[in-house]
XYZ file of C-alpha atoms in Angstrom:
454
model
C -6.422 73.576 39.992
C -9.217 73.939 42.235
C -10.970 70.802 41.154
C -7.576 68.829 41.445
C -7.066 70.406 44.911
C -10.485 69.253 45.988
C -9.875 65.854 44.792
C -6.553 65.621 46.705
C -8.185 66.861 49.771
C -11.004 64.380 49.547
C -8.579 61.609 48.881
C -6.533 62.687 51.934
C -9.712 62.837 54.077
C -10.581 59.172 52.821
C -7.104 57.842 53.660
C -7.316 59.273 57.093
C -10.591 57.707 57.717
C -9.582 54.422 56.389
C -6.444 54.720 58.718
C -8.481 55.652 61.774
C -10.878 52.789 60.856
C -7.903 50.473 60.754
C -6.487 51.539 63.960
C -9.926 51.401 65.718
C -10.254 47.802 64.407
C -6.953 46.749 65.862
C -7.709 48.542 69.119
C -11.026 46.756 69.422
C -9.276 43.441 68.814
C -6.901 44.240 71.695
C -9.863 45.330 73.972
C -11.938 42.157 73.356
C -9.270 39.622 73.453
C -5.652 38.989 74.548
C -2.666 39.922 72.490
C -0.194 37.023 72.749
C 3.392 36.698 71.665
C 5.801 33.733 72.079
C 9.645 33.776 71.756
C 11.870 30.797 71.947
C 14.757 31.967 74.095
C 16.845 28.802 74.051
C 16.252 25.822 71.842
C 18.829 22.906 72.854
C 21.110 24.112 69.849
C 24.667 22.905 69.512
C 24.175 20.311 72.297
C 23.005 22.728 74.857
C 20.695 21.371 77.577
C 17.314 23.597 77.803
C 14.582 24.695 75.614
C 13.174 27.948 77.115
C 10.283 29.915 75.812
C 9.027 33.522 76.879
C 5.274 34.075 76.435
C 3.399 37.201 77.010
C -0.388 37.579 77.273
C -1.784 41.142 77.343
C -5.386 41.834 78.084
C -8.402 39.470 77.839
C -10.693 37.655 80.159
C -9.414 34.810 82.365
C -10.960 32.318 79.981
C -9.433 33.815 77.150
C -5.775 33.881 78.847
C -6.270 30.111 79.646
C -7.061 29.444 75.978
C -4.042 31.233 74.869
C -1.715 29.438 77.381
C -3.369 26.127 76.457
C -2.623 26.682 72.780
C 1.043 27.776 73.435
C 1.644 24.804 75.647
C 0.468 22.447 72.882
C 2.412 24.142 70.078
C 5.686 24.620 71.938
C 5.885 21.584 74.488
C 3.338 19.101 73.341
C 1.656 19.641 76.864
C -0.870 16.848 77.868
C -3.818 16.607 80.222
C -3.492 14.041 82.896
C -6.731 11.883 83.161
C -8.816 11.538 86.210
C -9.506 7.965 87.497
C -13.143 8.873 87.293
C -14.804 12.018 86.104
C -16.206 12.462 89.473
C -12.833 13.567 90.763
C -12.672 16.081 87.920
C -15.957 17.631 88.664
C -15.075 17.849 92.398
C -11.853 19.542 91.615
C -13.307 22.140 89.415
C -15.912 22.960 91.882
C -13.218 23.423 94.466
C -11.198 25.732 92.087
C -14.335 27.701 91.409
C -14.753 28.284 95.104
C -11.129 29.047 95.779
C -10.063 31.185 93.006
C -12.748 31.991 90.268
C -10.151 33.612 88.012
C -8.262 30.311 87.875
C -11.486 28.503 87.118
C -11.980 30.823 84.082
C -8.478 29.866 82.984
C -9.160 26.222 83.278
C -12.192 26.561 81.107
C -10.184 28.291 78.567
C -7.551 25.343 78.655
C -10.473 23.015 77.933
C -11.396 24.924 74.738
C -7.665 24.645 73.663
C -7.983 20.770 74.085
C -11.411 20.727 72.563
C -13.015 19.453 75.636
C -16.581 20.533 76.548
C -17.406 22.489 79.849
C -18.909 19.442 81.284
C -15.972 16.966 80.393
C -14.307 16.159 83.569
C -12.129 13.241 82.290
C -8.987 15.166 82.068
C -7.469 17.687 84.445
C -7.232 20.969 82.501
C -5.933 22.945 85.543
C -2.378 21.532 84.888
C -1.421 21.047 81.324
C 1.717 19.085 81.938
C 4.830 19.342 79.650
C 7.652 17.916 82.020
C 8.415 16.787 85.353
C 10.611 18.235 88.104
C 10.683 19.511 91.684
C 12.729 22.594 92.898
C 15.900 21.387 94.701
C 17.431 24.878 95.251
C 18.707 27.841 97.248
C 17.394 31.388 97.663
C 18.232 34.629 99.496
C 16.387 37.930 100.140
C 17.886 41.466 100.713
C 15.250 43.903 102.071
C 15.405 47.441 100.828
C 16.931 48.867 104.201
C 19.985 46.698 103.412
C 20.607 47.446 99.873
C 22.599 50.202 98.091
C 19.911 51.604 95.904
C 16.956 50.980 98.340
C 15.493 48.137 96.256
C 14.329 44.789 97.616
C 16.202 42.125 95.871
C 15.885 38.274 95.786
C 18.288 35.697 94.262
C 17.401 32.187 93.714
C 18.861 29.020 92.013
C 16.826 26.266 90.516
C 18.483 22.997 90.655
C 17.289 19.661 89.483
C 18.552 16.135 88.438
C 20.845 16.216 85.506
C 20.111 14.149 82.366
C 23.884 14.106 81.552
C 23.608 11.748 78.513
C 20.859 14.259 77.073
C 18.768 11.252 75.886
C 17.059 11.707 72.586
C 13.703 13.236 73.432
C 10.591 12.111 71.950
C 7.376 14.081 71.261
C 4.341 13.464 73.437
C 1.281 14.730 71.940
C -1.827 16.043 73.982
C -3.775 12.880 74.554
C -1.651 10.277 72.822
C -0.136 9.486 76.224
C -3.158 7.425 77.249
C -5.318 4.574 76.074
C -8.991 4.873 75.620
C -9.549 3.883 79.009
C -7.218 6.522 80.446
C -4.658 3.986 81.658
C -1.134 5.645 81.572
C 1.140 4.387 78.807
C 4.146 3.777 81.133
C 6.806 4.162 78.323
C 5.597 7.611 77.098
C 4.995 8.825 80.615
C 8.766 8.043 81.350
C 9.605 9.855 78.321
C 7.755 12.998 79.570
C 8.800 12.985 83.276
C 12.233 11.228 83.058
C 13.943 11.761 79.767
C 13.079 15.475 79.420
C 13.188 16.245 83.091
C 14.716 19.642 83.726
C 15.196 20.512 80.159
C 12.197 22.618 79.583
C 11.171 25.917 81.150
C 9.141 28.945 80.508
C 8.870 32.686 81.326
C 5.555 33.969 81.290
C 4.115 37.460 81.619
C 0.304 37.737 82.046
C -1.625 41.033 82.050
C -5.221 40.288 82.801
C -8.022 42.661 82.339
C -8.578 42.291 86.118
C -6.289 41.035 88.726
C -2.493 41.720 89.221
C -0.146 41.300 86.235
C 2.392 38.554 87.021
C 5.960 37.511 85.815
C 6.863 33.940 86.354
C 9.784 31.670 85.635
C 8.751 27.910 85.925
C 8.485 24.603 84.516
C 6.087 21.450 84.225
C 3.004 23.487 83.302
C 2.639 26.838 81.504
C -0.649 27.667 83.193
C 0.301 27.463 86.723
C 3.878 26.101 86.828
C 5.297 28.841 89.209
C 8.729 28.294 90.498
C 9.663 31.979 90.895
C 7.186 34.684 90.523
C 6.621 38.405 90.874
C 3.642 40.484 90.654
C 3.044 44.273 89.792
C 2.531 45.004 93.482
C 6.161 43.982 94.382
C 5.294 40.612 95.879
C 7.652 37.558 95.239
C 7.310 33.932 95.783
C 9.540 30.977 95.443
C 9.219 27.343 96.090
C 11.936 25.172 97.271
C 12.197 21.530 98.144
C 11.818 20.822 101.957
C 13.125 17.268 103.090
C 11.530 17.897 106.511
C 7.951 18.218 105.472
C 5.397 15.676 104.577
C 4.372 14.459 101.145
C 0.856 13.193 100.348
C 0.916 9.386 100.042
C -0.097 8.193 96.577
C -0.803 11.786 95.505
C -0.143 13.201 91.984
C 0.620 16.568 90.486
C -2.788 16.650 89.026
C -5.429 14.197 87.505
C -6.116 10.725 88.731
C -7.769 11.219 92.183
C -6.582 14.824 93.018
C -9.364 17.139 94.038
C -7.199 19.971 95.230
C -4.278 22.095 93.925
C -0.689 21.393 93.970
C 1.770 23.903 95.541
C 2.706 25.576 92.240
C -0.868 26.265 91.476
C -1.507 27.836 94.820
C 1.528 30.270 94.232
C 0.034 31.223 90.992
C -3.203 32.311 92.650
C -1.320 34.197 95.437
C 0.443 36.162 92.738
C -2.643 37.200 90.961
C -4.526 38.269 94.063
C -2.135 39.320 96.807
C -0.363 42.611 97.108
C 1.906 41.965 100.092
C 3.296 39.127 102.520
C 0.399 39.440 104.910
C -2.285 39.067 102.159
C -0.170 36.031 100.825
C -0.072 34.321 104.235
C -3.923 34.869 104.638
C -4.481 33.105 101.334
C -1.977 30.471 101.795
C -3.671 29.736 105.184
C -6.974 29.174 103.333
C -5.472 26.993 100.759
C -5.646 23.183 100.577
C -2.265 22.142 99.037
C -1.279 18.955 97.554
C 2.370 17.731 98.310
C 3.239 15.177 95.722
C 6.552 13.308 95.527
C 8.382 15.774 97.623
C 7.483 18.290 100.350
C 8.202 22.072 99.636
C 8.459 25.259 101.599
C 7.972 28.707 100.199
C 9.967 31.887 100.466
C 7.431 34.855 100.227
C 8.612 38.582 100.461
C 7.624 42.006 99.163
C 9.181 45.329 98.489
C 8.411 46.786 101.938
C 11.071 44.497 103.624
C 8.576 41.923 104.899
C 9.361 38.281 104.360
C 8.256 34.825 105.579
C 9.267 31.255 105.198
C 6.058 29.245 105.052
C 6.485 25.517 106.033
C 4.165 22.397 106.843
C 4.823 20.327 109.915
C 5.622 16.735 108.951
C 3.176 15.186 111.497
C 0.153 17.591 111.905
C 0.427 19.276 108.376
C 0.075 22.596 110.309
C 0.993 25.568 108.284
C 3.848 27.576 110.150
C 5.242 30.981 109.325
C 8.674 32.185 110.161
C 8.460 36.049 109.793
C 11.136 38.614 109.172
C 11.193 42.407 108.840
C 14.112 44.292 107.324
C 16.216 41.176 107.641
C 18.318 39.372 105.009
C 16.884 35.815 104.759
C 18.630 32.762 103.249
C 16.869 29.433 102.486
C 17.846 26.051 101.231
C 16.228 22.618 101.623
C 15.356 22.041 105.294
C 12.694 23.147 107.603
C 13.817 26.504 109.170
C 11.219 26.355 111.938
C 12.612 22.996 113.039
C 16.123 24.098 112.884
C 16.507 27.894 113.354
C 20.126 28.006 114.197
C 22.311 26.590 111.427
C 25.378 26.521 113.481
C 23.821 23.541 115.375
C 23.535 21.310 112.233
C 26.916 20.466 110.568
C 26.782 19.079 107.025
C 25.561 15.615 106.606
C 28.131 15.155 103.861
C 30.896 17.749 104.119
C 32.444 16.422 100.841
C 29.043 17.050 98.845
C 29.091 20.712 97.766
C 25.314 20.800 97.488
C 24.691 19.519 101.025
C 21.527 21.318 102.377
C 23.377 22.554 105.683
C 26.666 23.335 103.846
C 24.795 25.594 101.466
C 22.857 27.086 104.263
C 25.887 27.937 106.296
C 27.727 29.516 103.382
C 24.597 31.829 102.778
C 24.390 32.818 106.461
C 27.990 33.382 106.544
C 27.765 35.620 103.447
C 25.089 37.730 105.004
C 26.870 38.116 108.525
C 30.251 38.865 107.082
C 29.006 41.416 104.574
C 29.810 44.900 105.629
C 28.622 47.055 102.835
C 25.143 47.565 101.537
C 23.983 44.784 99.416
C 23.632 45.041 95.595
C 22.293 42.907 92.759
C 25.860 41.768 92.176
C 25.938 40.326 95.663
C 22.793 38.345 94.938
C 24.687 36.807 92.000
C 27.565 36.080 93.931
C 25.800 34.410 96.825
C 23.934 32.057 94.370
C 27.065 31.170 92.622
C 28.641 29.893 95.800
C 25.727 27.378 96.189
C 24.920 26.380 92.688
C 24.531 22.572 92.130
C 27.718 21.861 89.827
C 29.140 18.762 91.375
C 29.471 15.189 89.804
C 28.725 12.275 92.065
C 31.324 11.103 94.471
C 32.955 7.562 94.421
C 30.847 6.751 97.526
C 27.623 7.756 95.951
C 28.298 5.674 92.966
C 29.209 2.669 95.060
C 25.975 3.288 96.921
C 24.200 2.884 93.717
C 23.362 6.661 93.075
C 22.951 7.408 89.279
C 21.555 10.954 89.452
C 23.407 14.284 89.998
C 22.173 17.828 90.288
C 22.768 20.692 88.092
C 21.811 24.447 88.368
C 19.071 24.995 85.699
C 18.735 28.745 86.181
C 19.773 31.652 88.461
C 17.243 34.320 88.773
C 17.855 37.683 90.554
C 14.576 39.556 91.048
C 14.411 43.436 91.677
C 11.123 43.568 93.570
C 10.980 47.260 93.703
C 12.000 47.709 90.084
C 9.541 44.833 88.999
C 11.975 42.946 87.107
C 13.709 39.603 86.905
C 16.948 38.738 85.289
C 17.900 35.154 84.623
C 20.705 33.024 83.328
C 19.901 29.405 82.111
C 22.206 26.494 82.148
C 23.724 25.473 78.717
C 26.319 22.921 79.529
C 29.198 21.844 81.864
C 32.535 23.517 81.633
C 35.777 22.072 83.067
C 36.092 20.660 86.629
C 37.394 23.474 88.829
C 37.799 21.485 92.119
C 38.768 17.802 92.309
C 37.769 17.354 95.890
C 34.347 18.379 95.438
C 34.160 17.369 91.754
C 32.610 20.698 90.840
C 32.402 22.220 87.432
C 32.503 25.738 85.862
C 29.125 25.978 84.252
C 28.395 27.525 81.017
C 25.309 29.641 81.330
C 23.331 31.690 78.826
C 23.449 35.372 78.383
C 21.322 37.116 80.932
C 17.710 37.728 79.934
C 15.867 40.677 81.743
C 12.115 40.822 82.051
C 10.146 43.638 83.445
C 6.291 43.999 84.336
C 5.006 46.883 82.425
C 1.409 47.465 81.799
């Protein structure tokens, strides 16, 4: 009995040692590299419109995080790297990134590894692995904590974009197959990527770096830096919206070709990782050189203290102009607020178009001014529903040759204080609910809630 007991004790000790060794090995793996999980939230099943993935990267150096995001982009979206017209542009851009945001530079090096490019290979732009095109045409609102029922800062936002109502058959575009050997664009495949699939692909990304702030982003175009809506662990929130009153850079591109600076989404990503509040974000944005391709944009930047700003660029001078708010509810659509601060002076350009910029802005201003009780997250959802893109083209627009209409792609309500985002994605059109405005009830997904937790 004594011998048997000794053997059992020895065996138990060995099992404990092996278990401890096993747990230590797992722990060491976590400490020396990121742990990445990917989940497909929506997959265009049963005729629904969007594919959306949720990726979480916990731990790791910036280079390791870039490698993980590069791999996921290739596997889930067939992301591609845009070529530079000459490697000299690529080298200059990487040197600019290194001086501007060394953490982003590290992630770019990781993306290069995912695409099997050498450190000195400057022929392709690894700062923006592109999977689809799109510019944010949308509406947003911010409720400071002093105005809400639970004392939380709340933001609501609609992401709208052109609607591919025929839901064309999408064709895969693999990493470098978009280009010929001399890096000339293959126009047919480029159209497939930027037009046929436009607005149909999106991502939710949670990144928890070893150093730098954790970030939660809902975006499109690029998994590495494609920020449309973002929140960080300090309670800073950023959103980009189209601004028809600002400039665009002539002949500029999102990335690659002759670009040597960052586009607006990439800059917002750097702000989220490095800035704790609105003032820090303003300072970093002031120091940024921003590319405005295709359409101009402006930014809603706010935090959980009640501070907010609308950042816009003058159309002529390109001067960065801030319209600051403190403890004030803030609505935003798609015109320059610094130029047109009083919405009552700007009637709708097309009153029969439910998505008219000024009409949407007036609705949001009226919603705020007419609201007598403290705001709640339900109010943010209600406000966004009032201004969602859900209308078909009017007969006048069709006669004028218009062939594109807009649709809400997602609505997100962000609890800055609670460090969470809840989002509903567009699935398909429902029945028409207003013949005058040609608006539809929209069929949206179940709400998905994501929370920043270290």
